[in-house]
Each structure stands twice: as structure tokens, then as C-alpha cells.
Amino acid sequence: MDFTTPSGQNPIDRLKIVGRPVTRIDGPLKVTGTAPYAYERHDVIPNQAYGYVVGATIAKGRIVRIDTGAAKAASGVIGVITTLEYKPAAPPQRQTANLFGGAEVAHYHQAVALVVAKTFEEARAAAHLVKVDYQAAPGKYDLAGEASGAKPSADPNEGQDAEIFDRVGDFDAAFAAAPVKLDETYTTPCETHAMMEPHASIAAWNGDKLTVWTSSQMINWAKAGLAKTLGIPAENVRVQSPFIGGGFGGKLYLRADALLAALGAKAVGQPVKVTLQRPLIINNGTHRSATIQRIRLGAAPDGRLTTIGHVSVSGNLPGGMPEPAVGQTKLLYAAPNREIYLKLAALDLGEANDMRAPGEAPGLMALEMAMDEMAEKLGIDPVEFRILNDTQTDPRDPQRRFSERHLVECLRTGADRFGWSRRNGTPGAIRDGKWIVGMGMAAGLRLNLLMPSAARIRLDRDGRLTVETDMTDIGTGAYTILAQTAAEMMGVPVEAVTVILGDSASPVSAGSGGQWGANTSTSGLYAACLKLRGAVSARLGLNAEDAEFADGKVRSGNRSIPLAEAAKDGPLTGEDGIRFGDLDKRYVQASFAAQFAEVGVDSFTGEVRVRRMLAVVDAGRVLNPVTARSQVIGAMTMGVGAALMEALAIDMRHGCFVNHDLGGYEVPVHADIPHQDVIFLDHPDAISSPMKAKGIGEIGLCGVAAAVANAVYNATGVRVRDYPITLEKHLAKLPRIA
Amino acid sequence: MNTPDWELSRREFVVGAAASSVIVATPFLGPAHAAGGTPPHAAVPMMKVTMEVNGSPRSVTLDPRTSLLDTLREHLRLTGTKKGCDHGHCGACTVLVNGTRINACLSLAVMHEGDKVTTVEGIGTPDALHPMQAAFIKHDGFQCGYCTPGQICSAVAVLKEIEKGVPSHVTEDLAAPMRLSNPELRERMSGNICRCGAYSNIAAAITEVAGA
Amino acid sequence: MIPFTYEKADSPAAAVAAVTATPGAKFIAGGTNLLDLMKFQIETPTHLVDIRDLPLTTINDTGDGGLRIGALVTNTELASHPRVKRDYGVLSRAIVAGATGQIRNKASVGGNLLQRNRCPYFYNTDLPCNKRVPGSGCSALGGISRSLAVIGTSESCIAQNPGDMAVALTVLDAMVETIDAAGRTRTIAIADFFRLPGDTPETEFALQPGELITSVTLPPPLGGTHHYHKVRDRASYAFAIVSVAAVLNKDGTGRVAFGSVAPKPWRIKAAEAVLPAGPAAVVSTAFKEAKPREDNAFKILLAERTLALVIAKGSA
């Protein structure tokens, strides 16, 4: 179906099942270890050999030769393939780095060989015997050093042809004239997804047909990517990912595990399974680029912003895209004079690409700290300052309204529920034993992106429904909300629905990315359900227009027939998808959040520990409050990491991320995370989709780190503009110990 | 990072790299290699190991290098126990050995002859959930599910460790009886990383089971 | 991990004989650090002698009021022992500040003493490291060194000893008992057990090849209040940036050692002597010879402030 006008009343609005706190239908599998992840598919194909990846030990240069003699002679080795035996793989769409093939090394730990052996132990040992000679070349690894030469670059969210500069009014004159102003630079570091399941794939060939069991957020992108890199028709590729152990953007794209498993399986003539060993993932895969962001705010003494300037520099491999860290600044606050744009520097670190809330996450780390600073300069409460500068229209185009925007309600509700009135605006005023206690808040905005999504639903003789779509559940709850959608549309309990995900043989979905998955995949299923309802009505001789599907029955006029009756002569299928028109052009569609945090800073050591957190989220209709809440608390946890500990440390001599494992790259543990509260506002968005939902998976991260950072400032009085806020950045400036 | 010292060292490295441009990979492995020692790649003698896994005796003949984790996952095909890092940095591989939780990735299978190993599959099944598993579902104590088996094995063990008087980093009084509190629970569970960030819900699940 | 053969030993004498008989052999107990390093081929034993059946698993009174701790006692068992909790609180607290419940359940006392350093360059076999390959160079010099040592270093190595338990054992004046290849036993004071890198950073411990730790003894209890404070970025499951182990007396005297600041637990008697004068005096004495890097110089201030915290708690 084409979705071109705002949705009216529809069967979802009954909210008998959608919107209810249904526990995950895949929960019993996950808690018992019986949900199968990519590397665990012993059942799918016999005779799987083990591949182990060899990564480049230099960051830039050429491979002179590779000696595989010792590796091939080692116990258990079936075969070794090297990058020199293949032409460089053409990067799939939206990707930059060459995954394998050719002599050029473009980044550290780029895959240069795969050793295939009978056992994992033999493959790992033999991988250490592959000898590679390199001709190293100097590279560029320091974003700060390259920033002055960075080039203005279009926002990838707006397309390559989009206007680079968002300029409204006369920024320079207005900023110069602003009675109160701020001009500060904020930095965010490179970050890594650190999902718990490493990239993993099993590949098997049957003639020229390839099947890959992998861990991918986007089945169709994996399929297309494999076809392109292998130079085979897409219809010859089958990809399956029923369970994915986290992704956060790191598994949006084809990675070396899948490509090398396929190449290795071809070379040795048997199925091959490959996981990227954890210490390889960070440099071999993609990461979120560091940013250097200059923000200039000007305001009238009453607190109304007159100017907003935001320029963000990020880095990537030549040909890559920038981290779109200014997107939210274009939309979050009103101000008549604006200058906002991105710059991109070429670096020779690994590929920078999407990580959860790409752009908004680091962008809000800067913008919302600047807003906190500006509120203090103006002597206005930070919550009130944001409310004062709210906008209901696109600041670039006053005719373009937001579909639904309830940021002010988020802010007011949050302030009330968090006890914001107890905050003391003077830093360092609140003590609790050795702890200095501070409160902080931030606003968040994340675009509601829309992607076409298709599904198929089948009604069987026994009345059961089976949903098939190549949608993935990366922990988001997709299995459950799709079951709820089918159950609501067809008038059956959730238990009557089977959901089959992550198979490229199924209709192509939106996949899991950009927080579009829940809204668009359920909308695609909604369209398929309408088709099935039509087929059921026709089979039963009912009027599809007024047929009501409820309680396992179909009612029309004075007739009421069990749904299963429709399939008594054979299954009925409905297949369709949702295709979005231009409602996202005519309206700004976005989710909103207000984030609140209270921290304690150890007055002796400077350690920061989070004490309380609250998010108030405006994301349209909440399809399932259980899984939606989990998305938000998980994002809040990631935000604590971004604020306080997460940073890839770059060795500027060797061009590598030094802390390339889960020991060196610290993410929050249980002890770091207090109880978290989440409040969802109830504002269904009929302009977004027939489900009236919007994205939740990323808005939960937007503003979190700034809220924590602002709380740290409120505790210490030391403004650290360089994330993460580790203790040495404020230790020397903390109050003297009595 | 832009100190004069640093700039100097970078220039030196770049010049150095260009001057002696051929670098041989992996010359920095451990002593046997550095000494050009034992040719390490002859077939190794296999070893038979017998363990009791989830209540059943299991015998398997293994390369001695095989970790307990890979023995479970690759040989016994008990894939509920997860490999998140293989280096003791995440806790996804947590299993119970003779009732005590350990990281299966940091243990050789040959060191577990005669041991009783309990994996998540031995804690409960989809049709017969352990109360901890049921509580994880009820409180949504997971998202992607990959760390979940390790979290559940740890959670079950943590309650026993408190009973046995094992202290933790946040225990105020070492001499007093151990009690489960929210800070105790969070500290003791900290060896199980959840990147999806289900911690708050996991704490709710464990608290419910502990109170029952 | 290179191939190796494996055997179990049933007595300390048999264990040392087995390791001595096979070039490239190593003892294994908990294995939590050794196996990690073997996976990277940083450690490359060709033969493993499993010592877990040795009768070194008990904690006994020494007769003079002290304790003898078998080398195979797990970290959890040691931290949970009633006498350790009562009389050697600094040790119990240091142990539970380290690693995780899972690792402490497996790691042995002897193995904990022998854990290698956590310099990120030691762990990266693509880059030079004098500990891993003597003479290859130190990548940490001029590299990322925030976590590394600020004192006791040399031009060949700036790695820190990352342990927690060892810092507590250092303030307690523990003794390490060993047996060597010839069956001789000896006792090494904890202060002499860890070596500074000098020109031979590859040798981290005062053990001879084939020498086995059999036990660790603690002198009679010191009394006083016991403290172990560990500072780190995240609240748990992380190595210390700085830690302080202290036993403090009411009169302001006491003992103090610092962790994660040096290649060994850093206890300077002259610094300890000025404890009554306060943390600044202690730290300025203890770190007089410090040669920090730009990115870890903060550790000295942090050590002072952490000691101030410990003293504040001790006098509370």
C-alpha cells in the first residue's frame, strides 16, 4: 500500500493487543539458550570447517608478499586464502572500505588472509603462521591535526546532492550583535558498537548458489552486498539471521566474516564458519567517528536564541561519509539566524559508519552541553531555557510543521517527575558524605526515518497465522510487535501467531536500523494483513469493507464465522508492503526526549557514578511498552558509557585503536547503572504510518550523555567539553579536600 | 595530542617507516617463536575427557587446546553458552562447574575431568523454566539475548554466593551476615556485560527471585 | 595457541620435576591469565603441568597467629575466609575489588601473584614489546600510556603491575614460599617478589625457572583499620587506575602501598613513616622519583587524593 495521506481510524486503533505489555514471544528461547545465533547453526549443514581471519598489522601501505607455506603445512589446515589472490571487492552500497582482495592496505586489521582448518584450535594456530611482508606508507590518523584541511560535506541523511550549508538569516551579524553569546568547541571520541555477539557467518555453496547464516541487521543489504562483492546474481544468494546478538549499527553492513566465509567455502569446497575474533572487530569493522564541534549561540537577555551556529568535523576513509552530528541542530530550537554544516577530513583509520543514533548521539553531546552553558550565562533554568526556544515548525521553512512534537511536555513532565525543582543551580552546593551531587538534563531529537517494508501473512487450516518478512530482531522486540500487529489485525490472540524473521527468502523489510524498524516493519505487515483480510472476506463471501476481525471470528452484517473457516480448503496468504509518499517532506517527523540524570562525584578521586536517571519520550504510539522501555533504558545505559568511559584510544604512530577489546574499551557494567525510569507520552502520530508509531530505539540515546555531563558540571563546577568525562579531566580542579 | 614532543615522534616514525619500508608481520609473538623453537604444527595427541554435563555423563576426545567453552559449543553442541570475547572480558560464557560460576572461555576442557558442569540448558528449558528464567522474561531482563545465558547462570550463582558469605567489593561490614541489596546485586553481577543495557531490568528479575 | 601436551601432577616435587624435565613447560592452576595469553601466543608453553591436585588448597594458622595460605586457594575462598575477613580485611577487600566473581572463583593465590601486566602493547603482538620479545622496543613509550606506571619504570618498559591482591599482601609483609627444581624450599619477602624492569623487563618475578609457589604466609595480625580503595573509570570489572592499600592506627601511623602506579605494588617505608603528616607528605615522598608520561601524570595527584580518602575513612 502507498501511504500518502495521514492515517484515519484503522483496526490497530482498537489497541486490544498492540500497545499492551506483551512479554517477548522469543523470550523462552533466549533465556534457555535455545535461540540459535549465527555461529551456532550446527543443524543447517554438515561438515563445517573453521575459518580464522588474519588482519593487517599496518595501517596503510601495500602487501609485498604473503607466505602461507607454514600455515598450509600445519596440522588440520584445509586451505588458506589470501587477499593477493583476489581482486579488491567492490564495496557494497553505503560502505567505503574494501573488505578483502588486492595488495592495498587501507586500515589496520583489514583482512588479509583466511585460514581454514578442521578445528577452531588448528585454524587459530595456523593463522599465526601466515607471514605477510608489507611496504608501509605514512597515514593520517589525527582528526585534530587534519581538521583545518577538512572539506564541507553534505549531510548523508539529506542525500549527496543536498545543500551543504544550512544558512538562515545573517548569522555573522546577528552573532556579533548578540547580547549574550557562547562560542565553544566540544569533542567526542571514536566509539565502537561493542555488541555482545561478534560478527559471525557460516557459508555453504551448492553449485553457484550460496547460503549464508550470519548476524545481520539488514538481510537485504547483506544479500546485495554479498552478490556485489562476489560478483554473482543476487538471486543466487540466500541469507538467514533469525537471531542477532546486538548490532547498534555495527551489523548494518556486510563485514569480512560473511565475505571470507563465502570465499573460503568456495576455495575449500566445503562449508566454512568464520567469526571475527573480538580483538579484531574494532579495527577491522566500522566505528563511530570522533567529532570536533564548534557551537556558537547568541541570545537576547530574555533567553530567546537569536543565532545558532554548529559546525562539526569528523573523519573517514577517503570516499567515506561524515558523522552527521548537526542534524538535530537544524530542528531542535528556533532562532532566526543560523549557520550549520558538516566538514569531513580524510583519515586512514578504519571505516567510520553508523552507530546507534548516528549524528544525533554525538551532536547532542555537544549541543545540549552548550545549551546548559548558555542557560547558566543567561541565568535561566535549563529546562525553561529549552522550553523558551521550542519551535513547532522547521526553522528553515516556517510552512513545514512537525507532524507531532511534544518536547515541551517531555520537559515539563520530566522536570516534575525527577524533582528538578530540588536542583541547586550553583555547582557543588549539594553534598552527601564524600559525594558531590549534581543534576543535569538535556533534550533529544531523532528523525523518524521511513523505509519501505514488506511482509507476507498466511492463514492455515488450523487458524494459525504465520508472518514472514526478512525483518530482523536485534533485541528490539520485532518478533513480539509483529505478532501483536498480526493478532490485532486478524482478531486472534498473540499465541496464534508464528513469526519467521531474518530470511532473505521472505519479503524485503525495512530491516533494523535508524530506529525505523518497529514502525515500518509493522506497517508493512499491516498492509499484508489488509490483503489477507480481503482474501478471507472474499473466501467467506463477506463484505470486506465492513468485516470485523475479532475474537477469532470474522463478523459482517449479521454473520459471524470462525477465521479458520476461511482456510479450510487451503491456506490463504496476504502479501504487501508499505511505501511511503512525501509526508516526511511535507512534515518534519521526529521523536523527542527529555533526559534527566543525577550523579555523584567522589570529592576525593573525581570518580563519577550515576545515581538516578529518567527519560520522558514522545515517540508516537508505543507498540509494546515492555520492549519499548527496554530500548530506552538500554540506550540510556549506552549514553552513560558515552558520557563517562567510552573512547577508542588512537595510537597516532601506528594508526590503530589500541584498546581493541572489551577489556580495554570499557562499556558500563551492572554496577554503573542505577534504576532507570522511563515515561512515554501518548501522542499517536497519524502522519508517520498506519501504526501511528515513531522510532524509539535511538531517541533513548539522544541527549543522555549531555544530561550526565551537565549533572557532572552541576556537581563539580568544572566544565569538561571533551568526552568522555574521565576523572583526570576535572580532578585537579575539584575543591580542595579539607 | 598536539604537543611538540608528540609531533616530533610522529615525524620520526613516518620517516622511519618510509626509509625501511618493508616490515614483516607478526614478528613479536611469544618465546617459542622468537627462539624459532618447536615447530608447533604437527598433529597433537588428542585427549579423552569425561564430564557430567547438565546431569548426563559426556565423553569427548579433544585437542588439549580446546576451551571448556568450545567443547560445549562446538563438540557437545550445547550452544546456549555464548562466546562474546573469548578472553574473560564479558561473562557471556559463564557456566557453573561443581556449583561455582566460572568463565568457560578461560578454562581448558582437559582440566575438567570428572567435573559437574551446568550450562543454561541445564538450568531450565522452554517448557520447564527455572524461576530465574521466568523472571527474566517477566521483567524483560534482556534484549538481543546473547549475554542472557551467562547472566542467568551468574544470577543463580550470586544468590548462593551471598548465602555462603562470600564478600563483595561493596560489602560494608565484612563480619556481618551477607544480605542481598541492590548495590550488592549490581556489583556481583558486574562480570556479565549487557551491551543492550538491560541491567535495570535484570536487577528487578533477580530481586524478585531472591525475595521469593 | 600452539599445541601442547598436558599432564596432572600429584605433588609439588612431581610438579617441579615435570616442568623442569620438559623445555617450554609451564604450571597451570586457574589459568585465567595464562590461557588468555596463550590464545594470543604471548605465552607459548609446549607442555602444561596442571597443579590443581596438589595439596595446597587450605588456609591454616601458622602457630604464631599468622596464616599460611595454600597457593591453590582460590581468590574467592581467600576473601571469604573468616580469619581473613576478621584480621586481614585489607586483603579480603583487595581481592574482591579485583576482576569478577567468575574469575575470582577460578583464579588461585599463586596465579594471581604471577599475573602478567596489562599494558595494551604487551597484548598486541603486531607491535614491539620488550617484555614479550626482549630487545624489540617499548611501544608504550610515545604511545597510549594512561593506565601505565609512573614510577619504577625504565627506558625499556613502563608497564604497571595491575594487581589488587598483591598490593594488600605488600602492606601485610606477606612471605611467598616456593619449591624449586631440586626440591629446595625458600621464602621470598613480597617486597622482593616483584622485579622492576630495568634492562630485563621480561623477568617480572623473583622466581627461577621451574620454581613453584606453594604458599603465601601472613604475619600475625597488625590490628588497626584495614582499607583498600580502588579507583577506576567504571564501577566494577576494571583494572585500577590507582589503588591504595592501607592499615591505619589510631595515632595516625600505619602502612600504605599504592597499586597500578608502578611495575610492582609501590610501598616506600620512608613515605609510610610520614603518614601522620598527611597524604601530601606521603605521596611526595613515595613518588619523589616519578617519571610519569603526559597522559598519566594525574596518577600522582590521584594517589594523594585517594590516600586522603582512605585516611578520612580511617579516622571516621
Coordinates of C-alpha atoms in Angstrom, one line a residue, chain A residues 23-24 27-35 37 39-40 42 50 57-58 64 73-75 119-122 124-126 128-130 132-136 138-139 142 144-146 192-198 244-246 248 273 278-279 355 474-475 626-627 629-631 633-635 637-638 646 650 652-654 661-663 665 667-676, chain B residues 1-2 6-7 9-10 13-14 17-18 21-26 29 33 40-44 63 65-67 70 73-75 77 79-87 89-92 120-121 124-126 129 133-134 136-149 151-152 182 185-187 189-203 206:
Chain A
T23 CA 6.3 -10.2 27.1
R24 CA 8.7 -11.3 24.3
G27 CA 11.8 -14.9 25.5
P28 CA 11.6 -18.6 26.4
L29 CA 14.2 -19.4 23.7
K30 CA 16.6 -16.6 24.7
V31 CA 16.6 -17.4 28.4
T32 CA 17.2 -21.1 27.9
G33 CA 20.0 -20.7 25.3
T34 CA 17.9 -22.3 22.6
A35 CA 17.7 -19.3 20.3
Y37 CA 22.8 -17.4 16.7
Y39 CA 27.9 -19.3 14.6
E40 CA 25.8 -22.0 16.3
H42 CA 25.3 -27.0 13.5
Y50 CA 36.6 -23.3 10.8
T57 CA 49.5 -5.4 11.1
I58 CA 50.0 -2.0 9.4
V64 CA 54.6 -7.2 -0.8
A73 CA 51.5 -27.4 6.3
A74 CA 50.1 -27.1 9.8
S75 CA 48.0 -29.7 11.4
T119 CA 39.0 -27.3 14.2
F120 CA 39.0 -23.8 15.6
E121 CA 42.2 -24.5 17.6
E122 CA 44.0 -25.6 14.4
R124 CA 43.8 -20.1 15.1
A125 CA 47.3 -21.6 15.5
A126 CA 47.9 -21.7 11.8
H128 CA 49.7 -17.1 13.4
L129 CA 52.0 -18.8 10.8
V130 CA 50.9 -16.7 7.9
V132 CA 53.0 -11.1 5.5
D133 CA 55.5 -8.6 4.2
Y134 CA 54.3 -5.1 3.9
Q135 CA 55.6 -1.8 2.4
A136 CA 54.2 0.7 4.9
P138 CA 52.6 7.2 6.2
G139 CA 49.0 7.7 7.1
D142 CA 44.8 12.5 13.9
A144 CA 42.6 17.4 15.2
G145 CA 45.6 17.6 13.0
E146 CA 43.6 17.2 9.8
T192 CA 32.6 1.2 18.9
H193 CA 29.4 -0.7 19.0
A194 CA 30.7 -3.5 21.2
M195 CA 27.6 -5.7 20.7
M196 CA 27.9 -8.9 22.6
E197 CA 27.8 -11.3 19.7
P198 CA 30.8 -11.0 17.5
I244 CA 21.2 -11.3 16.2
G245 CA 23.3 -10.8 19.3
G246 CA 23.1 -7.0 19.1
F248 CA 23.8 -1.0 17.2
K273 CA 32.2 -20.8 9.5
R278 CA 36.9 -10.0 19.4
P279 CA 40.3 -8.2 19.3
M355 CA 26.4 3.6 15.2
I474 CA 18.3 -7.4 17.1
G475 CA 16.9 -7.2 20.6
V626 CA 7.8 -3.6 27.7
T627 CA 10.1 -3.8 24.7
R629 CA 11.0 0.7 27.7
S630 CA 13.9 -1.8 27.3
Q631 CA 15.0 0.0 24.2
I633 CA 16.9 2.0 29.2
G634 CA 19.4 0.2 27.0
A635 CA 20.1 3.5 25.2
T637 CA 23.0 2.8 29.5
M638 CA 24.9 3.4 26.3
E646 CA 33.8 5.0 26.1
I650 CA 44.3 6.0 18.8
M652 CA 48.9 8.2 16.2
R653 CA 52.1 6.4 15.2
H654 CA 50.7 3.1 14.2
D661 CA 38.8 -5.4 23.1
L662 CA 36.1 -5.4 25.8
G663 CA 38.8 -5.2 28.5
Y665 CA 37.2 -0.4 25.7
V667 CA 31.3 -0.1 28.5
P668 CA 29.0 0.2 31.5
V669 CA 28.6 -2.8 33.8
H670 CA 25.8 -3.6 36.2
A671 CA 27.4 -1.5 38.9
D672 CA 27.4 1.6 36.8
I673 CA 23.7 1.6 36.2
P674 CA 21.1 2.6 38.8
H675 CA 17.4 2.0 38.4
Q676 CA 16.1 3.9 35.4
Chain B
M1 CA 47.9 15.3 21.5
N2 CA 49.4 18.3 19.6
W6 CA 54.3 14.3 20.0
E7 CA 54.7 15.9 16.6
S9 CA 57.8 11.4 17.5
R10 CA 55.3 11.2 14.7
F13 CA 58.1 7.4 12.8
V14 CA 56.9 8.4 9.4
A17 CA 58.7 3.9 8.1
A18 CA 59.5 5.3 4.7
S21 CA 59.8 0.3 4.2
V22 CA 59.4 -3.5 4.4
I23 CA 58.0 -4.7 7.6
V24 CA 57.5 -8.4 8.3
A25 CA 54.2 -9.2 10.0
T26 CA 53.9 -10.8 13.4
L29 CA 55.0 -13.5 19.3
H33 CA 58.5 -18.5 18.2
P40 CA 54.3 -26.1 16.6
H41 CA 52.2 -27.5 13.9
A42 CA 52.4 -31.2 14.0
A43 CA 49.2 -33.0 14.9
V44 CA 48.7 -33.0 18.6
D63 CA 42.7 -31.3 21.2
R65 CA 43.9 -26.7 23.5
T66 CA 40.1 -26.8 23.4
S67 CA 38.5 -24.5 25.9
D70 CA 34.4 -24.5 22.7
R73 CA 29.6 -25.2 21.9
E74 CA 31.4 -27.0 19.1
H75 CA 31.7 -30.6 20.3
R77 CA 26.7 -28.7 20.6
T79 CA 25.4 -23.6 22.2
G80 CA 23.4 -21.9 24.9
T81 CA 26.7 -20.9 26.5
K82 CA 27.9 -17.9 24.4
K83 CA 31.3 -16.7 23.2
G84 CA 31.3 -13.0 23.4
C85 CA 35.0 -12.2 23.7
D86 CA 36.9 -15.5 24.4
H87 CA 39.2 -13.5 26.8
H89 CA 36.2 -9.7 29.3
C90 CA 32.4 -10.1 29.0
G91 CA 31.0 -13.1 31.0
A92 CA 28.8 -14.4 28.2
V120 CA 21.9 -22.6 30.8
E121 CA 20.3 -25.6 29.1
G124 CA 15.7 -24.8 32.6
T125 CA 14.1 -25.4 29.3
P126 CA 11.4 -23.5 27.4
L129 CA 11.7 -22.7 33.0
Q133 CA 14.5 -17.6 33.6
A134 CA 10.8 -16.9 34.1
F136 CA 14.0 -12.6 33.2
I137 CA 11.1 -12.9 30.8
K138 CA 8.6 -11.2 33.1
H139 CA 11.0 -8.2 33.7
D140 CA 12.4 -8.2 30.2
G141 CA 15.9 -8.7 31.5
F142 CA 17.4 -9.0 28.1
Q143 CA 17.1 -7.7 24.6
C144 CA 19.3 -9.4 22.0
G145 CA 19.6 -12.4 24.2
Y146 CA 23.3 -13.1 23.7
C147 CA 24.5 -12.3 27.2
T148 CA 21.4 -13.8 28.7
P149 CA 22.5 -17.4 29.4
Q151 CA 23.5 -13.5 33.1
I152 CA 21.2 -16.3 34.3
N182 CA 20.6 -3.5 45.1
L185 CA 23.5 -7.4 43.4
R186 CA 24.8 -4.9 40.8
E187 CA 28.4 -5.3 42.0
M189 CA 26.6 -9.2 38.5
S190 CA 29.2 -6.9 37.0
G191 CA 31.2 -9.7 35.4
N192 CA 28.3 -10.1 32.9
I193 CA 28.2 -7.3 30.4
C194 CA 25.0 -6.5 28.6
R195 CA 25.5 -4.0 25.8
C196 CA 21.8 -3.8 25.2
G197 CA 21.7 -2.3 28.7
A198 CA 19.1 -4.4 30.3
Y199 CA 20.8 -4.0 33.7
S200 CA 17.9 -2.2 35.4
N201 CA 15.5 -5.0 34.4
I202 CA 17.9 -7.8 35.3
A203 CA 18.2 -6.3 38.7
I206 CA 16.9 -11.2 40.4

